[in-house]
Tab-separated table of N, CA and C in Angstrom:
chain	number	residue	atom	x	y	z
A	1	MET	N	140.017	86.593	100.270
A	1	MET	CA	138.827	86.498	99.177
A	1	MET	C	138.153	85.562	99.894
A	2	TRP	N	138.389	84.591	100.273
A	2	TRP	CA	137.684	83.834	101.247
A	2	TRP	C	136.942	84.180	102.466
A	3	PHE	N	137.715	85.057	103.170
A	3	PHE	CA	137.337	85.916	104.226
A	3	PHE	C	136.199	86.948	103.897
A	4	PHE	N	136.563	87.535	102.797
A	4	PHE	CA	135.435	88.548	102.077
A	4	PHE	C	133.978	88.253	101.884
A	5	LEU	N	134.003	87.004	101.329
A	5	LEU	CA	132.990	86.290	101.081
A	5	LEU	C	132.105	85.543	102.294
A	6	TYR	N	132.964	85.149	103.026
A	6	TYR	CA	132.094	84.425	104.197
A	6	TYR	C	131.705	85.801	105.067
A	7	PHE	N	132.178	87.091	105.446
A	7	PHE	CA	131.908	88.138	105.938
A	7	PHE	C	130.590	88.846	104.898
A	8	SER	N	130.762	88.510	103.853
A	8	SER	CA	129.594	89.230	103.081
A	8	SER	C	128.092	88.528	103.495
A	9	THR	N	128.575	87.020	103.575
A	9	THR	CA	127.190	86.183	103.359
A	9	THR	C	126.817	86.545	105.078
A	10	ARG	N	127.783	86.539	105.858
A	10	ARG	CA	127.352	86.572	107.222
A	10	ARG	C	126.456	88.053	107.481
A	11	LEU	N	126.994	88.915	106.800
A	11	LEU	CA	126.472	90.164	107.035
A	11	LEU	C	124.654	90.382	106.468
A	12	MET	N	124.748	89.510	104.940
A	12	MET	CA	123.363	89.579	104.502
A	12	MET	C	122.557	89.104	105.301
A	13	LYS	N	123.063	87.745	105.944
A	13	LYS	CA	122.130	87.041	107.187
A	13	LYS	C	121.843	88.024	107.846
A	14	ASN	N	122.675	88.617	108.757
A	14	ASN	CA	122.474	89.758	109.709
A	14	ASN	C	121.220	90.419	109.310
A	15	ILE	N	121.276	91.460	108.059
A	15	ILE	CA	120.618	92.073	107.655
A	15	ILE	C	119.014	91.735	107.489
A	16	GLN	N	119.193	90.255	106.936
A	16	GLN	CA	117.932	89.530	106.972
A	16	GLN	C	117.460	89.256	108.370
A	17	LEU	N	118.222	88.918	109.181
A	17	LEU	CA	117.710	88.894	110.731
A	17	LEU	C	117.117	90.204	111.385
A	18	ILE	N	117.803	91.170	110.981
A	18	ILE	CA	117.115	92.720	111.367
A	18	ILE	C	115.964	92.835	110.868
A	19	GLY	N	115.676	92.628	109.572
A	19	GLY	CA	114.277	92.897	109.103
A	19	GLY	C	113.220	91.956	109.412
A	20	LEU	N	113.579	90.803	109.788
A	20	LEU	CA	112.555	89.634	110.515
A	20	LEU	C	112.114	90.475	112.076
A	21	ILE	N	113.078	91.051	112.671
A	21	ILE	CA	112.971	91.424	113.993
A	21	ILE	C	112.130	92.800	113.418
A	22	LEU	N	112.430	93.669	112.477
A	22	LEU	CA	111.518	94.677	112.375
A	22	LEU	C	109.957	94.341	112.014
A	23	VAL	N	109.838	93.234	111.137
A	23	VAL	CA	108.553	92.995	110.971
A	23	VAL	C	107.774	92.149	112.288
A	24	VAL	N	108.199	91.460	112.999
A	24	VAL	CA	107.663	90.840	114.152
A	24	VAL	C	107.243	92.047	115.278
A	25	ALA	N	108.126	92.901	115.606
A	25	ALA	CA	108.222	94.168	115.952
A	25	ALA	C	107.297	95.276	115.899
A	26	GLY	N	106.756	95.343	114.522
A	26	GLY	CA	105.981	96.145	113.938
A	26	GLY	C	104.542	95.726	114.243
A	27	SER	N	104.535	94.444	114.436
A	27	SER	CA	103.064	93.735	114.554
A	27	SER	C	102.535	93.966	115.966
A	28	PHE	N	103.479	94.609	116.826
A	28	PHE	CA	103.163	95.075	118.106
A	28	PHE	C	103.075	96.283	118.268
A	29	LEU	N	103.162	97.288	117.346
A	29	LEU	CA	103.242	98.866	117.331
A	29	LEU	C	101.835	99.429	116.640
A	30	PRO	N	101.659	100.454	116.748
A	30	PRO	CA	100.346	101.026	116.438
A	30	PRO	C	100.129	101.277	114.929
A	31	LEU	N	99.417	100.557	114.212
A	31	LEU	CA	99.110	100.270	112.511
A	31	LEU	C	98.133	101.547	112.217
A	32	VAL	N	96.990	101.629	113.234
A	32	VAL	CA	95.958	102.319	113.046
A	32	VAL	C	95.577	103.012	114.165
A	33	HIS	N	95.272	104.462	113.954
A	33	HIS	CA	94.009	105.074	114.682
A	33	HIS	C	92.944	105.397	114.410
A	34	ILE	N	92.199	105.032	115.522
A	34	ILE	CA	90.764	105.204	115.299
A	34	ILE	C	90.303	106.206	116.341
A	35	PRO	N	89.461	107.498	115.898
A	35	PRO	CA	89.571	108.405	117.269
A	35	PRO	C	88.301	107.824	117.920
A	36	ILE	N	88.452	108.517	119.098
A	36	ILE	CA	87.768	107.909	120.356
A	36	ILE	C	88.383	106.545	120.937
A	37	ILE	N	88.416	105.330	119.974
A	37	ILE	CA	88.988	103.947	120.302
A	37	ILE	C	90.151	103.875	120.736
A	38	GLY	N	90.969	104.378	119.709
A	38	GLY	CA	92.545	104.618	119.970
A	38	GLY	C	93.319	104.215	118.932
A	39	ASN	N	94.554	103.504	119.450
A	39	ASN	CA	95.190	102.967	118.306
A	39	ASN	C	95.421	101.374	118.206
A	40	TRP	N	95.245	100.798	117.124
A	40	TRP	CA	95.029	99.490	116.946
A	40	TRP	C	96.487	98.999	116.632
A	41	ASN	N	96.842	97.574	117.162
A	41	ASN	CA	98.142	97.281	116.701
A	41	ASN	C	97.657	95.978	115.677
A	42	TYR	N	98.325	95.061	114.931
A	42	TYR	CA	98.015	93.950	114.255
A	42	TYR	C	96.886	93.084	114.604
A	43	TRP	N	97.623	92.655	116.333
A	43	TRP	CA	96.600	91.891	117.170
A	43	TRP	C	95.228	92.566	116.970
A	44	LYS	N	94.885	93.850	117.417
A	44	LYS	CA	93.606	94.009	117.267
A	44	LYS	C	92.657	94.407	115.975
A	45	VAL	N	93.404	94.620	114.812
A	45	VAL	CA	93.109	94.586	113.357
A	45	VAL	C	92.507	93.252	113.245
A	46	ASP	N	93.267	92.287	113.468
A	46	ASP	CA	92.348	90.982	112.988
A	46	ASP	C	93.683	89.886	113.531
A	47	GLN	N	93.116	88.822	114.388
A	47	GLN	CA	94.150	88.318	114.756
A	47	GLN	C	94.501	86.987	113.983
A	48	ASN	N	93.638	86.704	113.024
A	48	ASN	CA	94.219	85.544	111.794
A	48	ASN	C	95.140	86.039	110.890
A	49	LEU	N	95.285	87.349	110.590
A	49	LEU	CA	96.136	87.836	109.755
A	49	LEU	C	97.653	88.200	110.515
A	50	VAL	N	97.559	88.415	111.902
A	50	VAL	CA	98.761	88.455	112.345
A	50	VAL	C	99.294	87.060	112.738
A	51	ILE	N	98.732	86.053	112.831
A	51	ILE	CA	99.339	84.645	113.189
A	51	ILE	C	99.736	84.299	111.920
A	52	PHE	N	98.623	84.709	110.723
A	52	PHE	CA	99.630	84.295	109.413
A	52	PHE	C	101.083	84.994	109.159
A	53	CYS	N	101.207	86.309	109.552
A	53	CYS	CA	102.244	87.264	109.518
A	53	CYS	C	103.518	86.890	110.692
A	54	TRP	N	102.835	86.096	111.501
A	54	TRP	CA	104.064	85.683	112.354
A	54	TRP	C	104.442	84.143	111.827
A	55	ILE	N	103.338	83.372	111.262
A	55	ILE	CA	103.736	82.007	110.415
A	55	ILE	C	104.793	82.145	109.146
A	56	LEU	N	104.414	83.368	108.643
A	56	LEU	CA	105.713	83.659	107.613
A	56	LEU	C	106.795	84.316	107.973
A	57	SER	N	106.805	84.931	109.048
A	57	SER	CA	108.081	85.094	109.913
A	57	SER	C	108.849	83.986	110.048
A	58	LEU	N	108.185	83.256	110.730
A	58	LEU	CA	109.089	81.884	110.809
A	58	LEU	C	109.599	80.978	109.840
A	59	ILE	N	108.579	81.129	108.973
A	59	ILE	CA	109.422	80.257	107.487
A	59	ILE	C	110.593	81.195	106.920
A	60	ALA	N	110.278	82.443	107.110
A	60	ALA	CA	111.666	83.446	106.801
A	60	ALA	C	112.684	83.178	107.674
A	61	LEU	N	112.755	82.775	108.706
A	61	LEU	CA	113.510	82.882	109.710
A	61	LEU	C	114.149	81.180	109.519
A	62	PHE	N	113.287	80.390	109.094
A	62	PHE	CA	114.148	78.809	108.529
A	62	PHE	C	114.847	79.142	107.536
A	63	GLY	N	114.271	79.763	106.919
A	63	GLY	CA	115.010	80.321	105.410
A	63	GLY	C	116.458	81.008	105.666
A	64	ILE	N	116.370	81.848	106.357
A	64	ILE	CA	117.683	82.506	106.773
A	64	ILE	C	118.639	82.228	107.339
A	65	ILE	N	118.102	81.017	108.437
A	65	ILE	CA	119.083	80.072	109.166
A	65	ILE	C	119.500	78.754	108.415
A	66	LYS	N	118.709	78.140	107.480
A	66	LYS	CA	119.510	77.018	106.355
A	66	LYS	C	119.867	77.760	105.156
A	67	GLU	N	119.944	79.424	105.180
A	67	GLU	CA	120.573	79.739	103.871
A	67	GLU	C	119.621	79.332	102.637
A	68	LYS	N	118.604	78.813	102.791
A	68	LYS	CA	117.589	78.833	101.996
A	68	LYS	C	117.186	80.310	101.018
A	69	GLN	N	117.649	80.727	100.286
A	69	GLN	CA	117.532	82.156	99.474
A	69	GLN	C	115.837	82.239	98.805
A	70	LYS	N	115.558	80.988	98.494
A	70	LYS	CA	114.084	80.760	97.617
A	70	LYS	C	113.384	80.895	98.556
A	71	ILE	N	113.298	80.354	99.675
A	71	ILE	CA	111.929	80.027	100.993
A	71	ILE	C	112.122	81.628	101.438
A	72	THR	N	113.462	82.266	101.723
A	72	THR	CA	113.432	83.633	102.084
A	72	THR	C	112.699	84.414	101.326
A	73	LYS	N	112.953	84.681	99.998
A	73	LYS	CA	112.612	85.593	98.883
A	73	LYS	C	111.115	85.490	98.645
A	74	ILE	N	110.767	84.202	98.921
A	74	ILE	CA	108.987	84.196	98.614
A	74	ILE	C	108.261	84.344	100.078
A	75	SER	N	108.952	84.088	101.087
A	75	SER	CA	108.115	84.448	102.377
A	75	SER	C	108.409	86.072	102.365
A	76	ALA	N	109.084	86.613	102.056
A	76	ALA	CA	109.298	88.169	102.037
A	76	ALA	C	108.189	88.797	101.303
A	77	ILE	N	108.020	88.084	99.774
A	77	ILE	CA	106.977	88.840	99.181
A	77	ILE	C	105.595	88.430	99.368
A	78	LEU	N	105.420	87.479	100.221
A	78	LEU	CA	104.128	87.271	100.874
A	78	LEU	C	103.892	87.958	102.005
A	79	LEU	N	105.158	88.364	102.533
A	79	LEU	CA	104.946	89.131	103.779
A	79	LEU	C	104.221	90.798	102.911
A	80	ILE	N	104.827	91.163	102.317
A	80	ILE	CA	104.651	92.456	101.557
A	80	ILE	C	103.136	92.315	100.923
A	81	LEU	N	102.817	91.081	99.976
A	81	LEU	CA	101.243	90.869	99.684
A	81	LEU	C	100.418	90.941	100.975
A	82	LEU	N	100.658	90.319	102.071
A	82	LEU	CA	99.865	90.239	103.441
A	82	LEU	C	99.592	91.564	103.770
A	83	PHE	N	100.627	92.579	103.611
A	83	PHE	CA	100.671	94.064	104.298
A	83	PHE	C	99.582	95.167	103.634
A	84	ILE	N	99.750	94.222	102.241
A	84	ILE	CA	98.768	95.466	101.457
A	84	ILE	C	97.433	94.468	101.401
A	85	PHE	N	97.205	93.406	101.496
A	85	PHE	CA	96.058	92.695	101.911
A	85	PHE	C	95.611	93.238	102.976
A	86	THR	N	96.015	93.506	104.091
A	86	THR	CA	95.807	94.257	105.546
A	86	THR	C	95.145	95.681	105.231
A	87	LEU	N	96.157	96.235	104.415
A	87	LEU	CA	95.626	98.092	104.375
A	87	LEU	C	94.267	98.084	103.440
A	88	ILE	N	94.103	97.050	102.327
A	88	ILE	CA	92.752	97.257	102.024
A	88	ILE	C	91.837	96.547	102.938
A	89	ALA	N	91.836	95.629	103.870
A	89	ALA	CA	91.076	95.133	104.877
A	89	ALA	C	90.602	96.205	105.652
A	90	ILE	N	91.560	97.068	106.279
A	90	ILE	CA	91.461	98.066	107.189
A	90	ILE	C	90.415	98.870	106.702
A	91	LYS	N	90.886	99.728	105.148
A	91	LYS	CA	89.639	100.428	104.789
A	91	LYS	C	88.400	99.802	104.264
A	92	PHE	N	88.171	98.872	104.172
A	92	PHE	CA	86.624	98.223	104.251
A	92	PHE	C	86.164	98.001	105.507
A	93	LYS	N	86.880	97.501	106.521
A	93	LYS	CA	86.394	97.270	107.997
A	93	LYS	C	86.258	98.819	108.560
A	94	SER	N	86.709	99.605	108.270
A	94	SER	CA	86.417	101.305	108.636
A	94	SER	C	85.147	101.652	108.081
A	95	LEU	N	85.020	101.158	106.912
A	95	LEU	CA	83.717	101.717	106.088
A	95	LEU	C	82.663	100.548	106.696
A	96	ASP	N	82.985	99.408	107.413
A	96	ASP	CA	81.821	98.644	107.891
A	96	ASP	C	81.511	99.346	109.308
A	97	TYR	N	82.734	99.444	110.062
A	97	TYR	CA	82.680	100.288	111.277
A	97	TYR	C	81.654	100.935	111.520
A	98	PHE	N	81.616	101.962	110.460
A	98	PHE	CA	80.765	103.060	110.694
A	98	PHE	C	79.403	103.375	109.748
A	99	SER	N	78.920	101.873	109.729
A	99	SER	CA	77.763	101.484	109.101
A	99	SER	C	76.618	101.859	109.582
A	100	PHE	N	76.206	102.040	110.606
A	100	PHE	CA	75.354	102.564	111.506
A	100	PHE	C	74.741	103.917	110.999
A	101	LEU	N	75.869	104.977	110.581
A	101	LEU	CA	75.626	106.088	109.729
A	101	LEU	C	74.270	105.721	108.444
A	102	PRO	N	73.613	106.793	108.178
A	102	PRO	CA	72.238	106.676	107.442
A	102	PRO	C	72.537	106.759	105.938
A	103	PHE	N	73.582	107.552	105.835
A	103	PHE	CA	74.015	107.914	104.331
A	103	PHE	C	75.774	107.478	104.036
A	104	LYS	N	75.781	106.877	102.783
A	104	LYS	CA	76.959	106.357	102.457
A	104	LYS	C	77.928	107.468	102.406
A	105	SER	N	77.708	108.690	101.914
A	105	SER	CA	78.297	109.679	101.760
A	105	SER	C	78.943	110.195	103.492
A	106	TRP	N	78.561	109.864	104.339
A	106	TRP	CA	78.573	110.265	105.745
A	106	TRP	C	79.688	109.015	106.456
A	107	GLN	N	79.268	107.888	105.885
A	107	GLN	CA	79.981	106.716	106.415
A	107	GLN	C	81.579	106.809	105.782
A	108	GLU	N	81.761	107.143	104.276
A	108	GLU	CA	82.802	107.568	103.678
A	108	GLU	C	83.852	108.479	104.512
A	109	THR	N	82.887	109.823	104.929
A	109	THR	CA	83.430	110.862	105.366
A	109	THR	C	84.325	110.616	106.754
A	110	VAL	N	83.531	109.809	107.826
A	110	VAL	CA	83.643	109.434	108.739
A	110	VAL	C	84.841	108.328	108.706
A	111	SER	N	84.870	107.284	107.978
A	111	SER	CA	85.599	106.222	107.947
A	111	SER	C	87.006	106.930	107.387
A	112	GLY	N	86.951	108.043	106.729
A	112	GLY	CA	88.144	108.598	106.563
A	112	GLY	C	89.610	109.266	107.732
A	113	ILE	N	88.460	109.358	108.813
A	113	ILE	CA	89.406	109.852	109.849
A	113	ILE	C	90.052	108.721	110.519
A	114	VAL	N	90.256	107.572	109.917
A	114	VAL	CA	90.912	106.467	110.263
A	114	VAL	C	92.338	106.498	109.766
A	115	LYS	N	93.342	106.854	110.380
A	115	LYS	CA	94.768	107.126	110.102
A	115	LYS	C	95.655	106.135	110.019
A	116	LEU	N	96.397	105.752	109.606
A	116	LEU	CA	97.299	104.835	109.439
A	116	LEU	C	98.910	105.301	110.488
A	117	LYS	N	99.388	104.480	111.381
A	117	LYS	CA	100.122	104.965	112.126
A	117	LYS	C	101.620	104.388	111.514
A	118	TRP	N	102.605	104.992	112.209
A	118	TRP	CA	103.982	104.554	111.844
A	118	TRP	C	104.373	103.109	111.910
A	119	GLY	N	103.774	102.390	112.395
A	119	GLY	CA	104.278	100.832	112.270
A	119	GLY	C	104.394	100.158	111.175
A	120	TRP	N	103.367	100.737	110.135
A	120	TRP	CA	103.707	100.261	108.725
A	120	TRP	C	104.592	100.337	108.148
A	121	PHE	N	105.325	101.441	108.606
A	121	PHE	CA	106.878	101.834	107.846
A	121	PHE	C	107.675	100.654	108.481
A	122	LEU	N	107.789	99.922	109.636
A	122	LEU	CA	108.610	99.037	110.029
A	122	LEU	C	108.137	97.722	109.307
A	123	GLU	N	107.021	97.547	109.488
A	123	GLU	CA	106.593	96.254	108.758
A	123	GLU	C	107.112	96.375	107.528
A	124	PHE	N	107.062	97.075	106.274
A	124	PHE	CA	107.130	97.401	105.012
A	124	PHE	C	108.704	97.165	105.220
A	125	ALA	N	109.449	98.122	105.663
A	125	ALA	CA	110.830	98.125	105.819
A	125	ALA	C	111.597	96.585	106.045
A	126	GLY	N	110.886	96.115	106.971
A	126	GLY	CA	111.451	94.698	107.447
A	126	GLY	C	111.286	93.810	106.258
A	127	ALA	N	110.291	93.743	105.592
A	127	ALA	CA	109.959	92.841	104.849
A	127	ALA	C	111.126	93.028	103.371
A	128	ALA	N	111.237	94.794	103.062
A	128	ALA	CA	111.854	94.958	101.952
A	128	ALA	C	113.460	94.828	102.349
A	129	LEU	N	114.113	94.543	103.337
A	129	LEU	CA	115.211	94.167	104.041
A	129	LEU	C	115.319	92.920	103.926
A	130	ILE	N	114.306	92.254	104.239
A	130	ILE	CA	114.231	90.480	104.025
A	130	ILE	C	114.589	90.177	102.700
A	131	LEU	N	113.770	91.031	101.671
A	131	LEU	CA	113.217	90.598	100.224
A	131	LEU	C	114.877	90.938	99.525
A	132	PHE	N	115.211	92.313	99.839
A	132	PHE	CA	116.537	93.067	99.065
A	132	PHE	C	117.564	92.557	99.562
A	133	SER	N	117.972	91.977	100.446
A	133	SER	CA	119.300	91.605	101.069
A	133	SER	C	119.876	90.568	100.685
A	134	ASN	N	119.330	89.584	99.875
A	134	ASN	CA	119.604	88.173	99.311
A	134	ASN	C	120.850	88.443	98.816
A	135	LYS	N	121.602	87.243	98.963
A	135	LYS	CA	123.065	87.083	98.421
A	135	LYS	C	123.183	86.969	96.608
A	136	LYS	N	123.546	87.250	96.048
A	136	LYS	CA	123.613	86.951	94.769
A	136	LYS	C	124.389	85.718	94.154
């Protein structure tokens, strides 16, 4: 019985570390594609947001290593909220990026060509792994 409890705790810790690796790796992958300009990762979207993401990842790492589930869970929730905030900020930044166009309808149409890329899947999947793999 003791071995099973030790193994399950160790497995949950490893799953959380995999989630943390996905979050950090996802920040270097393409998150947004803007025609003519190309793909943007988290650093090109906004440096302050990526630094905040890495700080939250370090806090989550501390919680995982010290087995502080409350710290780990709070940092995972904050990471998810940060990603949602970033998605909203990208929408507004794309509207502002094309503000040189004379009509608002043109701005909205052209900003609609900004596409989200597959890096977001890793960001959200990593944060979900950190959040939902907590031991009970």
